[in-house]
Tab-separated table of N, CA and C in Angstrom:
chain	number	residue	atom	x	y	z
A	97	UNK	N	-3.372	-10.718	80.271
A	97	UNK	CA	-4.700	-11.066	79.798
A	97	UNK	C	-5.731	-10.758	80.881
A	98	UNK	N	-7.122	-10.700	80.737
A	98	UNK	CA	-8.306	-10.144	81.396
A	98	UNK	C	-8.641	-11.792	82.711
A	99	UNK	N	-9.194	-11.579	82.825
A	99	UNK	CA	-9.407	-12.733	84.133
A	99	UNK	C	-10.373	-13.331	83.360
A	100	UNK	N	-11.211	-12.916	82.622
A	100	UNK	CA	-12.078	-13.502	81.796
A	100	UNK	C	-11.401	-14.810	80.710
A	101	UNK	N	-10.412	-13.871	80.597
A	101	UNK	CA	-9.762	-14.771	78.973
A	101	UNK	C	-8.600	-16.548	79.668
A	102	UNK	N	-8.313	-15.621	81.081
A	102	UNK	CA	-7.418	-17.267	81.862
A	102	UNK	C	-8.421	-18.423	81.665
A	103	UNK	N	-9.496	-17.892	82.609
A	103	UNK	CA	-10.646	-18.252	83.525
A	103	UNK	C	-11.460	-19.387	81.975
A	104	UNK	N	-11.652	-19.224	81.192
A	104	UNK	CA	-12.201	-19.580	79.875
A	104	UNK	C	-11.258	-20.293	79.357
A	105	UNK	N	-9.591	-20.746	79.487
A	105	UNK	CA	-8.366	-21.254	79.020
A	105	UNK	C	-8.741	-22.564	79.892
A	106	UNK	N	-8.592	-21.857	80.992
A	106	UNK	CA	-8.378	-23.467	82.236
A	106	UNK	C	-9.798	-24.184	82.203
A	107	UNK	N	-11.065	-23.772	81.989
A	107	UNK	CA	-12.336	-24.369	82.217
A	107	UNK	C	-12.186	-25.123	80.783
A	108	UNK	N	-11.851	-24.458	79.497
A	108	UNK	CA	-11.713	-25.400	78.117
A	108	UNK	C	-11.149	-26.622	78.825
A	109	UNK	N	-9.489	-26.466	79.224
A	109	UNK	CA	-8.568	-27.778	79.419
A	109	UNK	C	-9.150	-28.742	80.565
A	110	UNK	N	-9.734	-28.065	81.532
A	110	UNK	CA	-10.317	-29.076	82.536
A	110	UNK	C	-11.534	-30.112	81.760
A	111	UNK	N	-12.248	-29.184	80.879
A	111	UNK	CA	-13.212	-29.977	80.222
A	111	UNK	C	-12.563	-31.436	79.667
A	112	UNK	N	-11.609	-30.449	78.859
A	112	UNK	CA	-10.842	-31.420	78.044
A	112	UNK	C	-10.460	-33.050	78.962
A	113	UNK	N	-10.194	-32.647	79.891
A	113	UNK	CA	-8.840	-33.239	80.908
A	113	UNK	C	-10.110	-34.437	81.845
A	114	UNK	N	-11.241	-33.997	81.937
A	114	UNK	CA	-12.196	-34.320	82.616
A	114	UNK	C	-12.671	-36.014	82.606
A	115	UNK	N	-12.062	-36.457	83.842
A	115	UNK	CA	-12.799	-38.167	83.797
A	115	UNK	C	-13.982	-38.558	83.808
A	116	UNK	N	-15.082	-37.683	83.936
A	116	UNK	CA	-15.998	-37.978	83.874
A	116	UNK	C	-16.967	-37.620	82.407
A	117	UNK	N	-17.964	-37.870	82.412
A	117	UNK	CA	-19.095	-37.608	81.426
A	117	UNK	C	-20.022	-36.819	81.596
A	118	UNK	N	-20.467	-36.786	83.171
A	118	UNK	CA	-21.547	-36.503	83.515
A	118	UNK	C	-21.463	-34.960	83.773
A	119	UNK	N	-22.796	-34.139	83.633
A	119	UNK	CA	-22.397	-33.037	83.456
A	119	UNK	C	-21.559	-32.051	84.885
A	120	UNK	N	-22.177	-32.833	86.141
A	120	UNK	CA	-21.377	-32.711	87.262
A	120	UNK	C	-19.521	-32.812	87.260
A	121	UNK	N	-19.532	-33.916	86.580
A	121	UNK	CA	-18.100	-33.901	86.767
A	121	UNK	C	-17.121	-33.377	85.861
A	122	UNK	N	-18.041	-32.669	84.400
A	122	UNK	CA	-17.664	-31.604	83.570
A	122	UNK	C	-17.103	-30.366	84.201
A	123	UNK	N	-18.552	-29.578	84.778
A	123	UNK	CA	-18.325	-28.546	85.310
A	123	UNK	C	-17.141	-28.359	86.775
A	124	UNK	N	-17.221	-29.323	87.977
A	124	UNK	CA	-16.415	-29.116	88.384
A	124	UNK	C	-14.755	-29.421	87.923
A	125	UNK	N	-14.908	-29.825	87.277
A	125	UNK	CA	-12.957	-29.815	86.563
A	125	UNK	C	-13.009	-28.949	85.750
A	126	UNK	N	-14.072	-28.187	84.772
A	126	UNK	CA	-13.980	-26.687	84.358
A	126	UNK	C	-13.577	-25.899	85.353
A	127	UNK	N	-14.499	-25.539	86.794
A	127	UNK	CA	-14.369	-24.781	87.496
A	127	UNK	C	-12.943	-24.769	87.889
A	128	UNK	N	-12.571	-26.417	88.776
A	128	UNK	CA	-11.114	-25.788	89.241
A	128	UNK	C	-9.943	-25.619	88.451
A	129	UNK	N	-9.884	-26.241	86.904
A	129	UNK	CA	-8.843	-25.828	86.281
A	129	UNK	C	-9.287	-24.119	85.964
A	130	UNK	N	-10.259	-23.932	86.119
A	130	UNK	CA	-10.813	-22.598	85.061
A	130	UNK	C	-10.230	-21.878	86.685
A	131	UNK	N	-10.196	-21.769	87.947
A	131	UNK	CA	-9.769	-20.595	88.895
A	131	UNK	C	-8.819	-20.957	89.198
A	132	UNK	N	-7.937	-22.303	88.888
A	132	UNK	CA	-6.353	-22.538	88.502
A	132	UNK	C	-5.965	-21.632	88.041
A	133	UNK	N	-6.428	-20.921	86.605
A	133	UNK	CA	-5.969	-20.207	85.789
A	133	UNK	C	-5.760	-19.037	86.106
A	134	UNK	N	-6.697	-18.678	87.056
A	134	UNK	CA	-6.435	-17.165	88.248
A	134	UNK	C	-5.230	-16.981	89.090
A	135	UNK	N	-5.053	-18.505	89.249
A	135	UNK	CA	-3.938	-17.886	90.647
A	135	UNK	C	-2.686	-17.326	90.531
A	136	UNK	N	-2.007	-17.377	89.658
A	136	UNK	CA	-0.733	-16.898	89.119
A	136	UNK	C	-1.349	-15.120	89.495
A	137	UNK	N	-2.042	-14.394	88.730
A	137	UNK	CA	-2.467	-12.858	89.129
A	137	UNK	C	-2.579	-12.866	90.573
A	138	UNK	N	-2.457	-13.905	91.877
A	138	UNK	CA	-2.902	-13.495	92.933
A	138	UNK	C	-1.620	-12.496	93.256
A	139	UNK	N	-0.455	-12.598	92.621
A	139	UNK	CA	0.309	-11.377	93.046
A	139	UNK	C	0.049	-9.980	92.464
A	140	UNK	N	-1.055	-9.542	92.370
A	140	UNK	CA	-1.414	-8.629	91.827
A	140	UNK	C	-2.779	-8.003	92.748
A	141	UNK	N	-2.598	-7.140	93.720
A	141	UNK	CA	-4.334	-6.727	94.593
A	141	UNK	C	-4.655	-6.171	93.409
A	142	UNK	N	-4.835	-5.658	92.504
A	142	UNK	CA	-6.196	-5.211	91.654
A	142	UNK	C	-6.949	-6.633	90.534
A	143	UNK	N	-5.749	-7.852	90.205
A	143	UNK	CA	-6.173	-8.662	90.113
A	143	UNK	C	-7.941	-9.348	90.444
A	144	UNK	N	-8.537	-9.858	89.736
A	144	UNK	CA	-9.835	-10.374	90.189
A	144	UNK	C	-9.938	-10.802	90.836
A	145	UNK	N	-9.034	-12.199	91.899
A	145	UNK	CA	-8.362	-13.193	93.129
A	145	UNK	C	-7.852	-12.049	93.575
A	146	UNK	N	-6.681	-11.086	92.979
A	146	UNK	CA	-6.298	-10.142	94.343
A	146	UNK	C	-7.109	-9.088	95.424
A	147	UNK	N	-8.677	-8.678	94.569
A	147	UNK	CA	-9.593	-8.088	94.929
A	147	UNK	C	-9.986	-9.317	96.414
A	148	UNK	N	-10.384	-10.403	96.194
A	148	UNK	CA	-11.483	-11.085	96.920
A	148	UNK	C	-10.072	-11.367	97.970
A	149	UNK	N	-8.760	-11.524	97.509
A	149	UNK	CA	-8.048	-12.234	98.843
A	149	UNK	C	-7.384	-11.160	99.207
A	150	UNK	N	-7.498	-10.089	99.523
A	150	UNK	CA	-6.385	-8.763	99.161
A	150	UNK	C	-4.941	-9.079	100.225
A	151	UNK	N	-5.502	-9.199	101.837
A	151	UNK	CA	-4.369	-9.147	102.280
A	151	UNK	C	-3.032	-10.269	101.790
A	152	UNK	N	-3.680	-11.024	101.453
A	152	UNK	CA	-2.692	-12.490	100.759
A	152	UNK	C	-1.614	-11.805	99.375
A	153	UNK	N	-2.542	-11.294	98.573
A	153	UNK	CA	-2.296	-10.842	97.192
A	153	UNK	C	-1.541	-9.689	97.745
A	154	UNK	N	-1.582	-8.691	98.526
A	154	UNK	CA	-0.389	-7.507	98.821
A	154	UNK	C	0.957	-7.763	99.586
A	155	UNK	N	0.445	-9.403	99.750
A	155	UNK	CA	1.791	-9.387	100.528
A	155	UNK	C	2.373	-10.255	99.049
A	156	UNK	N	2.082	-10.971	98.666
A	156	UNK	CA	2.527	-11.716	97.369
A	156	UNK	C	3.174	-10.474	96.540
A	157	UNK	N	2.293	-9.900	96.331
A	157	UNK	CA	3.131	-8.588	95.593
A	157	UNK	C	4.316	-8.002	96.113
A	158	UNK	N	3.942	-7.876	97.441
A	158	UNK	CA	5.547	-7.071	98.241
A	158	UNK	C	6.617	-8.319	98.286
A	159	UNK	N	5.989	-8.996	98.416
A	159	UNK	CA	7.487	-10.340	98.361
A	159	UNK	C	7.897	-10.334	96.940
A	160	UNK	N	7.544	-10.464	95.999
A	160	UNK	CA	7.851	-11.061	94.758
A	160	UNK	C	7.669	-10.024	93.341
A	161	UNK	N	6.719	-9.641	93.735
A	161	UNK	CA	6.263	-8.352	92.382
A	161	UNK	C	5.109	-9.322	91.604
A	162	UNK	N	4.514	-8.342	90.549
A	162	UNK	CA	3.593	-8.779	89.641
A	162	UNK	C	4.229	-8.981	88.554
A	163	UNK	N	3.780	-10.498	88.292
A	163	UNK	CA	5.035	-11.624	87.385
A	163	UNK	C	5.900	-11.970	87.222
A	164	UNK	N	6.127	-12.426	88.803
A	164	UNK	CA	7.717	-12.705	89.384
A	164	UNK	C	7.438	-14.245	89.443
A	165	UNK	N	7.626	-14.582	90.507
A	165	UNK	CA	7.984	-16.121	91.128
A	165	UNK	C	6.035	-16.629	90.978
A	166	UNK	N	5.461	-15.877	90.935
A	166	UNK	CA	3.663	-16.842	90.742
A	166	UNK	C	3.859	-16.957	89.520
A	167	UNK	N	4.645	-16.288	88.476
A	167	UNK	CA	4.614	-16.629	87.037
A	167	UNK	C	5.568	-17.685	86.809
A	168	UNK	N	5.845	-18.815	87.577
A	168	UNK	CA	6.807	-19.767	86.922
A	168	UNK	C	6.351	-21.069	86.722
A	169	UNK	N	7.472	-21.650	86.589
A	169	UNK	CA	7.292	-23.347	86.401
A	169	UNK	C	7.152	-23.731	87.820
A	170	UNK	N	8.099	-22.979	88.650
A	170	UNK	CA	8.162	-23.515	89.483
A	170	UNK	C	7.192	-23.353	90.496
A	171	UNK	N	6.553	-21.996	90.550
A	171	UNK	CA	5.063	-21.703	91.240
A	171	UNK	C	3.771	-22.881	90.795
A	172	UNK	N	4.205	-23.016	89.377
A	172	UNK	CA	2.725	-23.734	89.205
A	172	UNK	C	2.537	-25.172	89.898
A	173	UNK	N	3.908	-26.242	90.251
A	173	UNK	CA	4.183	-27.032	90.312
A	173	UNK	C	3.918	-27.224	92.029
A	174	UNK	N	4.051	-26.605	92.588
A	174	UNK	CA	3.972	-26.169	94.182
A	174	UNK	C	2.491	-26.196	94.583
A	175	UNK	N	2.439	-25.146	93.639
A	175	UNK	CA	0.284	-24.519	93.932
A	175	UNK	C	-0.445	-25.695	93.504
A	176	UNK	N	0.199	-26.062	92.484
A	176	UNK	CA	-1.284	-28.024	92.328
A	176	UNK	C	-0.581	-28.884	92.925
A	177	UNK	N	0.449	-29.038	93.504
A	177	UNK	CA	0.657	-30.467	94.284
A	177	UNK	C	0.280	-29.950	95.744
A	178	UNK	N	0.104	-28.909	96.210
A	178	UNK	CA	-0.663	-28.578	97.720
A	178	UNK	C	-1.935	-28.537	97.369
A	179	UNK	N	-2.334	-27.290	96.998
A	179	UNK	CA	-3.905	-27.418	96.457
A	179	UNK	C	-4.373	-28.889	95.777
A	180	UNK	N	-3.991	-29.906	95.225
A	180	UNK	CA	-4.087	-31.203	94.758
A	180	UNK	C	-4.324	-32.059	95.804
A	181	UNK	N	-3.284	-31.808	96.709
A	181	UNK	CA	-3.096	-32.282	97.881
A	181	UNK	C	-4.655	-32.312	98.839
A	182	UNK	N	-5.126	-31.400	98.913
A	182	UNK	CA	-6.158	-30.542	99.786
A	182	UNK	C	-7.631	-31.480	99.042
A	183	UNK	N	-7.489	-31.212	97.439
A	183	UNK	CA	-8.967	-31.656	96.508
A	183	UNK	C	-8.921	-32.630	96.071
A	184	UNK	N	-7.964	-33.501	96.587
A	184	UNK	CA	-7.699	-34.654	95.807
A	184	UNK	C	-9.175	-35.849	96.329
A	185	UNK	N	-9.636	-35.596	97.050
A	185	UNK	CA	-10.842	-36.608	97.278
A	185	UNK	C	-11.847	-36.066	96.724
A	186	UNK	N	-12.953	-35.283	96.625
A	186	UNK	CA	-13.431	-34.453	95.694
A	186	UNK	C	-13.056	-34.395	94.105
A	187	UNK	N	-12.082	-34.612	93.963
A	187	UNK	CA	-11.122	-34.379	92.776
A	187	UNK	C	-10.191	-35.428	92.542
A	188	UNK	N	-10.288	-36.858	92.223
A	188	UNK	CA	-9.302	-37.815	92.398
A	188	UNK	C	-8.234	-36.901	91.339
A	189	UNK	N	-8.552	-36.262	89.878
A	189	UNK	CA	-7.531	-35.522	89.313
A	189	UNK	C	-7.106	-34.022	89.341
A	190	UNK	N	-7.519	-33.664	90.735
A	190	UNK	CA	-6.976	-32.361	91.233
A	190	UNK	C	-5.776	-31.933	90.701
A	191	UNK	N	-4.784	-32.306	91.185
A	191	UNK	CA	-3.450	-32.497	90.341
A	191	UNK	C	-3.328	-31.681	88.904
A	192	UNK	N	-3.471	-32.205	88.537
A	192	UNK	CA	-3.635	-32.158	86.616
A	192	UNK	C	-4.501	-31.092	86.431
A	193	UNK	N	-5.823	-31.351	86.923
A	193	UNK	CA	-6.884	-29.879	86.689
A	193	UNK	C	-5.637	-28.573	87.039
A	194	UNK	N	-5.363	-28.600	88.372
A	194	UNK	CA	-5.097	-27.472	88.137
A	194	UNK	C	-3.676	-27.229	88.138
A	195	UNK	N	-2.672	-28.030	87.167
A	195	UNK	CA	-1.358	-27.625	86.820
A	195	UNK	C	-1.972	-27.472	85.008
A	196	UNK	N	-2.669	-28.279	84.518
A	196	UNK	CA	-3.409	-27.634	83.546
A	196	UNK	C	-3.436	-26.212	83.549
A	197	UNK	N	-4.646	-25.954	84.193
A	197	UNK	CA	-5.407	-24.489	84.509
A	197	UNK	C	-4.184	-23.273	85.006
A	198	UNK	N	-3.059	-23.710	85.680
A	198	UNK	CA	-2.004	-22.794	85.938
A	198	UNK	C	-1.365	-22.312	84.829
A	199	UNK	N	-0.407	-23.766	83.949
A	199	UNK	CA	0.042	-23.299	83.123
A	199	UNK	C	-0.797	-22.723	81.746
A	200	UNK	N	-2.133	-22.499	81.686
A	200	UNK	CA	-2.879	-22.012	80.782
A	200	UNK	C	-2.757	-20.130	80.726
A	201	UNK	N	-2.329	-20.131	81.853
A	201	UNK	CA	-2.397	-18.827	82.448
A	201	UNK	C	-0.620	-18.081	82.279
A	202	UNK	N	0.150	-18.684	82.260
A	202	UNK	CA	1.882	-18.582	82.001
A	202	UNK	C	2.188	-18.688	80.593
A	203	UNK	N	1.143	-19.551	79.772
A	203	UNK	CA	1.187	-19.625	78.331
A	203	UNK	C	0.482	-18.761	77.272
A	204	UNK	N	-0.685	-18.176	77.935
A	204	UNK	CA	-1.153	-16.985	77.728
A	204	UNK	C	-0.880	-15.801	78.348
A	205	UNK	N	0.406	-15.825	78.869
A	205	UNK	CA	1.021	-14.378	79.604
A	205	UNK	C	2.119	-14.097	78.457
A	206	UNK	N	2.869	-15.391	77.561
A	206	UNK	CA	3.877	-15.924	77.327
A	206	UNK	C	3.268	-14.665	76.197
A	207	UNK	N	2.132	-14.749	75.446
A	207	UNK	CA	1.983	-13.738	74.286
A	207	UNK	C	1.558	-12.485	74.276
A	208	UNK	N	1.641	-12.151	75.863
A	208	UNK	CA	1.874	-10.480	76.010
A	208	UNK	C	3.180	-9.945	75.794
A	209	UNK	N	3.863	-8.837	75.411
A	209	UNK	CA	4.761	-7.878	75.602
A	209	UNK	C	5.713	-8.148	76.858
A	210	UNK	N	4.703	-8.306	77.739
A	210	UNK	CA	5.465	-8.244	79.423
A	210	UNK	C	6.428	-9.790	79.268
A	211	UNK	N	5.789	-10.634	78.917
A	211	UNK	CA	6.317	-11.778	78.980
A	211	UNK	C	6.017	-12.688	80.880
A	212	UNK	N	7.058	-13.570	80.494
A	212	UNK	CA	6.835	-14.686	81.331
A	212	UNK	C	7.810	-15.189	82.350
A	213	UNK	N	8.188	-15.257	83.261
A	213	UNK	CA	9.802	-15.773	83.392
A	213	UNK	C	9.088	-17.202	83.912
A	214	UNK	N	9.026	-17.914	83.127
A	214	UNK	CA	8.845	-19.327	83.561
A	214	UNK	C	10.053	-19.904	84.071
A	215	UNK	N	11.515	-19.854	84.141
A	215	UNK	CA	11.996	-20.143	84.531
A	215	UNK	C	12.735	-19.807	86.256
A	216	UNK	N	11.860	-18.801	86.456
A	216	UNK	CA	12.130	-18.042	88.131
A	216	UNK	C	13.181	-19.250	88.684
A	217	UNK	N	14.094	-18.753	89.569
A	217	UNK	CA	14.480	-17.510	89.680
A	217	UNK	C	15.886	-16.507	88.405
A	218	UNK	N	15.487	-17.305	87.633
A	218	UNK	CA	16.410	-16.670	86.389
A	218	UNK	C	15.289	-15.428	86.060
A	219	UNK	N	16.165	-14.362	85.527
A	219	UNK	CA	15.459	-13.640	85.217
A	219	UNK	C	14.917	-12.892	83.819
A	220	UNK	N	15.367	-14.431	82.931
A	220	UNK	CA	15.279	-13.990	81.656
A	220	UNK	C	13.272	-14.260	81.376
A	221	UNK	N	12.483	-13.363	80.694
A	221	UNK	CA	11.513	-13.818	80.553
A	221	UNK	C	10.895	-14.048	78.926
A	222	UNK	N	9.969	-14.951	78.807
A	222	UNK	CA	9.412	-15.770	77.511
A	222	UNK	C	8.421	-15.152	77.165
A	223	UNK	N	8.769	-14.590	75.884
A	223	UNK	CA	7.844	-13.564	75.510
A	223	UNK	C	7.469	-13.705	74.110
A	224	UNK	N	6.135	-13.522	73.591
A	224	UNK	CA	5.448	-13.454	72.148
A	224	UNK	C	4.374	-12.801	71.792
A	225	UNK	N	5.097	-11.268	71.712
A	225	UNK	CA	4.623	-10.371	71.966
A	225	UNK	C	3.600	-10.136	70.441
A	226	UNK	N	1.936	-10.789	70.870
A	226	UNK	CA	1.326	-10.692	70.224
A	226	UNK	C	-0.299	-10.214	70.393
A	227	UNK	N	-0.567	-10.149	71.321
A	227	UNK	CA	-1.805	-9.813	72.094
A	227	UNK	C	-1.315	-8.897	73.682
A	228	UNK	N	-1.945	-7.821	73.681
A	228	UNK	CA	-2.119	-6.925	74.825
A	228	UNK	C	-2.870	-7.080	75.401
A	229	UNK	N	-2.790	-6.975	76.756
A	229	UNK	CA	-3.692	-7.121	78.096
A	229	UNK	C	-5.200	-5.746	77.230
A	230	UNK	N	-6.318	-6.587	77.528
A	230	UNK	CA	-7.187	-6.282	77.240
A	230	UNK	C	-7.692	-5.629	75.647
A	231	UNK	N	-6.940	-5.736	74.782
A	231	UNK	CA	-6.639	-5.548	73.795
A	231	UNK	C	-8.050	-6.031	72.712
A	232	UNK	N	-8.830	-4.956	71.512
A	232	UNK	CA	-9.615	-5.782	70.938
A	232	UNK	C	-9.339	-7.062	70.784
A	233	UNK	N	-8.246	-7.510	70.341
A	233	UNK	CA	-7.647	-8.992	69.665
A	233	UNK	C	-8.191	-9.795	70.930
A	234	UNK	N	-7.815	-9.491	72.039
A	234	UNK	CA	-8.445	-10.501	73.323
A	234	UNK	C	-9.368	-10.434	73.581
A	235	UNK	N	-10.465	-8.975	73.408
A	235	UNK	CA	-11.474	-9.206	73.828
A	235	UNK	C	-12.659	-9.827	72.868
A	236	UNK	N	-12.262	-9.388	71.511
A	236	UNK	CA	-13.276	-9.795	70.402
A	236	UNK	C	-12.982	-10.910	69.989
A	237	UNK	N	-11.855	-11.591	70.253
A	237	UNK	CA	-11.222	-12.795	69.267
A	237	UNK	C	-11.117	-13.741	70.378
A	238	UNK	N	-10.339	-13.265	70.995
A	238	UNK	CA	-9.637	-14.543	72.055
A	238	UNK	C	-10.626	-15.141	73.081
A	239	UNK	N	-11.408	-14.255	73.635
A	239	UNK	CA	-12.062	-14.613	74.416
A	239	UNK	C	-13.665	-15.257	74.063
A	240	UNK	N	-14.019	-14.422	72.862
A	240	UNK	CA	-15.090	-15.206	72.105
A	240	UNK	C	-14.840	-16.771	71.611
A	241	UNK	N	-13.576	-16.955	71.031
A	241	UNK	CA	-12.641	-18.330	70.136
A	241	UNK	C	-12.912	-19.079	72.022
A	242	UNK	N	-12.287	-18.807	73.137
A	242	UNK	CA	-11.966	-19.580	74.171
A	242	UNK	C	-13.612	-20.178	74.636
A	243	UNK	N	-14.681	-18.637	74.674
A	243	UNK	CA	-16.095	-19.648	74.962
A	243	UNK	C	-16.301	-20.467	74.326
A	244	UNK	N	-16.403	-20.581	72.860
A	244	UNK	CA	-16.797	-21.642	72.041
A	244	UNK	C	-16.265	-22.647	71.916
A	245	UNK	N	-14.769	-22.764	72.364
A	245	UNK	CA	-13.830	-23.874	72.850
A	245	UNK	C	-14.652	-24.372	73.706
A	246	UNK	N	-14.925	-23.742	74.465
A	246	UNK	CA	-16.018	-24.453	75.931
A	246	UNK	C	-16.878	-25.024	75.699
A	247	UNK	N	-17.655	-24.368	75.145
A	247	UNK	CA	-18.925	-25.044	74.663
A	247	UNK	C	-19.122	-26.256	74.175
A	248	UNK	N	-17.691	-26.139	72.313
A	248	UNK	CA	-17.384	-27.296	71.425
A	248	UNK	C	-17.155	-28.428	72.485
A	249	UNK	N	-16.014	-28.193	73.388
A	249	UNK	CA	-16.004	-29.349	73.847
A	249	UNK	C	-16.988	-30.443	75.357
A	250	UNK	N	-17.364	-29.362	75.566
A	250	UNK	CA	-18.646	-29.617	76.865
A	250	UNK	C	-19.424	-30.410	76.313
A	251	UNK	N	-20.128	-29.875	74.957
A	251	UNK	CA	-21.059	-31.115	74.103
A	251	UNK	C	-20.245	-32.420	73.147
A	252	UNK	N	-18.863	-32.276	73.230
A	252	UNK	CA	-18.553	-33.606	72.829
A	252	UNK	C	-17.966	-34.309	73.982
A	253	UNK	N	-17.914	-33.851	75.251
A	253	UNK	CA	-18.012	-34.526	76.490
A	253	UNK	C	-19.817	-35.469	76.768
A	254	UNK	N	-20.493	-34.552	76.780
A	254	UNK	CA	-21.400	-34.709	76.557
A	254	UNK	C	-22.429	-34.525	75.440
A	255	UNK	N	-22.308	-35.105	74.786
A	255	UNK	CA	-23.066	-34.922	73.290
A	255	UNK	C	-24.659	-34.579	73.486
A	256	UNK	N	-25.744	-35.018	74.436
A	256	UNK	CA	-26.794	-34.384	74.306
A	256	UNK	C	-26.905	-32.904	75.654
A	257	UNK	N	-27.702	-32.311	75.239
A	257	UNK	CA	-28.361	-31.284	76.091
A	257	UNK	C	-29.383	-32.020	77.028
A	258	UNK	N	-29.770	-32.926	76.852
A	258	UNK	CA	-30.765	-33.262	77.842
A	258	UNK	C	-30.076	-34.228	78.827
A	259	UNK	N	-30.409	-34.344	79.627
A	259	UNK	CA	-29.420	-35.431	80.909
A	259	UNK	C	-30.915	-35.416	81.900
A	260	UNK	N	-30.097	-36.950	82.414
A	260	UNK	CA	-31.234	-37.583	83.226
A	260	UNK	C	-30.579	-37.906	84.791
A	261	UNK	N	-31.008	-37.511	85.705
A	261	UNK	CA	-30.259	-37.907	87.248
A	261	UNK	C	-29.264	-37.420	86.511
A	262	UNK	N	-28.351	-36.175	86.203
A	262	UNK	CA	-27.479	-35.717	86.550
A	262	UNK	C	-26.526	-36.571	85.157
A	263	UNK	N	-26.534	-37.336	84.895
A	263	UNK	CA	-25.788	-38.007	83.569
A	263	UNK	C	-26.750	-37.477	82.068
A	264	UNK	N	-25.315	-38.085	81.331
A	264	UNK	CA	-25.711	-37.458	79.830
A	264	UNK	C	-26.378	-38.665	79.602
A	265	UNK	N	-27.415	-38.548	78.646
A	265	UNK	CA	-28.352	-39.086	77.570
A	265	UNK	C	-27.610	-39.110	76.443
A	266	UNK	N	-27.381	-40.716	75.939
A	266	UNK	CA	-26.343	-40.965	74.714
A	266	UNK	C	-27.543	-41.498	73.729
């Protein structure tokens, strides 16, 4: 899938997932579940994360390959209990945002062709082969359906558009 279409998966579920009301504490649990949803591609340098971190992302690639061991259960589980670890004051639900936002990204790999090996280091991989990397279906459907997910639920987080000091107006 496009970095666009993760990135729009994990910011929906963080919304979703989000303890707060206020539009501050919307957006940041969008944000970090929504670049949760990136990190699995960091084994990939042409990746959108592999562009900005390259030397990290080429060595990830030479260790492991693109959709090896960052595509698992067991990667995702590692990357939010350290990174969790790190945002957890900022983020009392760091954690969750971004094992959310990870596996959003392994579950939407799950319906490419290529598939998934969520189970690393087995090497059988989970596949539902129904949408292609960049594919009209993702770009006209999936990714349009995922903004409006955002949106739908941002305003029933917060039901008005207008906010006062930073909180919603009920």
């Amino acid at each position: 899938m496009l970095w666009r279409t993760h990135f729009l998966a994990g910011a929906a579920l963080g919304i979703a997932l989000s303890s707060g009301h206020d539009p501050k504490a919307l957006a940041l649990s969008a944000f970090v579940a929504g670049v949760a949803a990136l990190l699995p591609d960091l084994d990939d340098p042409r990746s959108f994360l592999g562009r900005k971190a390259w030397p990290v992302s080429a060595g990830l690639k030479l260790a492991a390959g693109h959709r090896g061991a960052m595509h698992s259960l067991a990667a995702a589980l590692v990357a939010s209990a350290v990174l969790g670890f790190f945002l957890r004051s900022p983020v009392p639900e760091a954690f969750y945002l971004l094992l959310a936002g990870y596996l959003s990204h392994l579950l939407l790999d799950t319906l490419n062709p290529a598939g998934v090996p969520w189970l690393w280091p087995l090497k059988f991989r989970f596949r539902v082969p129904v949408v292609e990397v960049g594919s009209a279906v993702e770009r006209l459907v999936l990714v349009p359906a995922l903004f409006f997910l955002c949106a739908w639920l941002w305003f029933h987080s917060c039901p008005s558009i207008f906010t006062l000091a930073g909180r919603c107006v009920r």
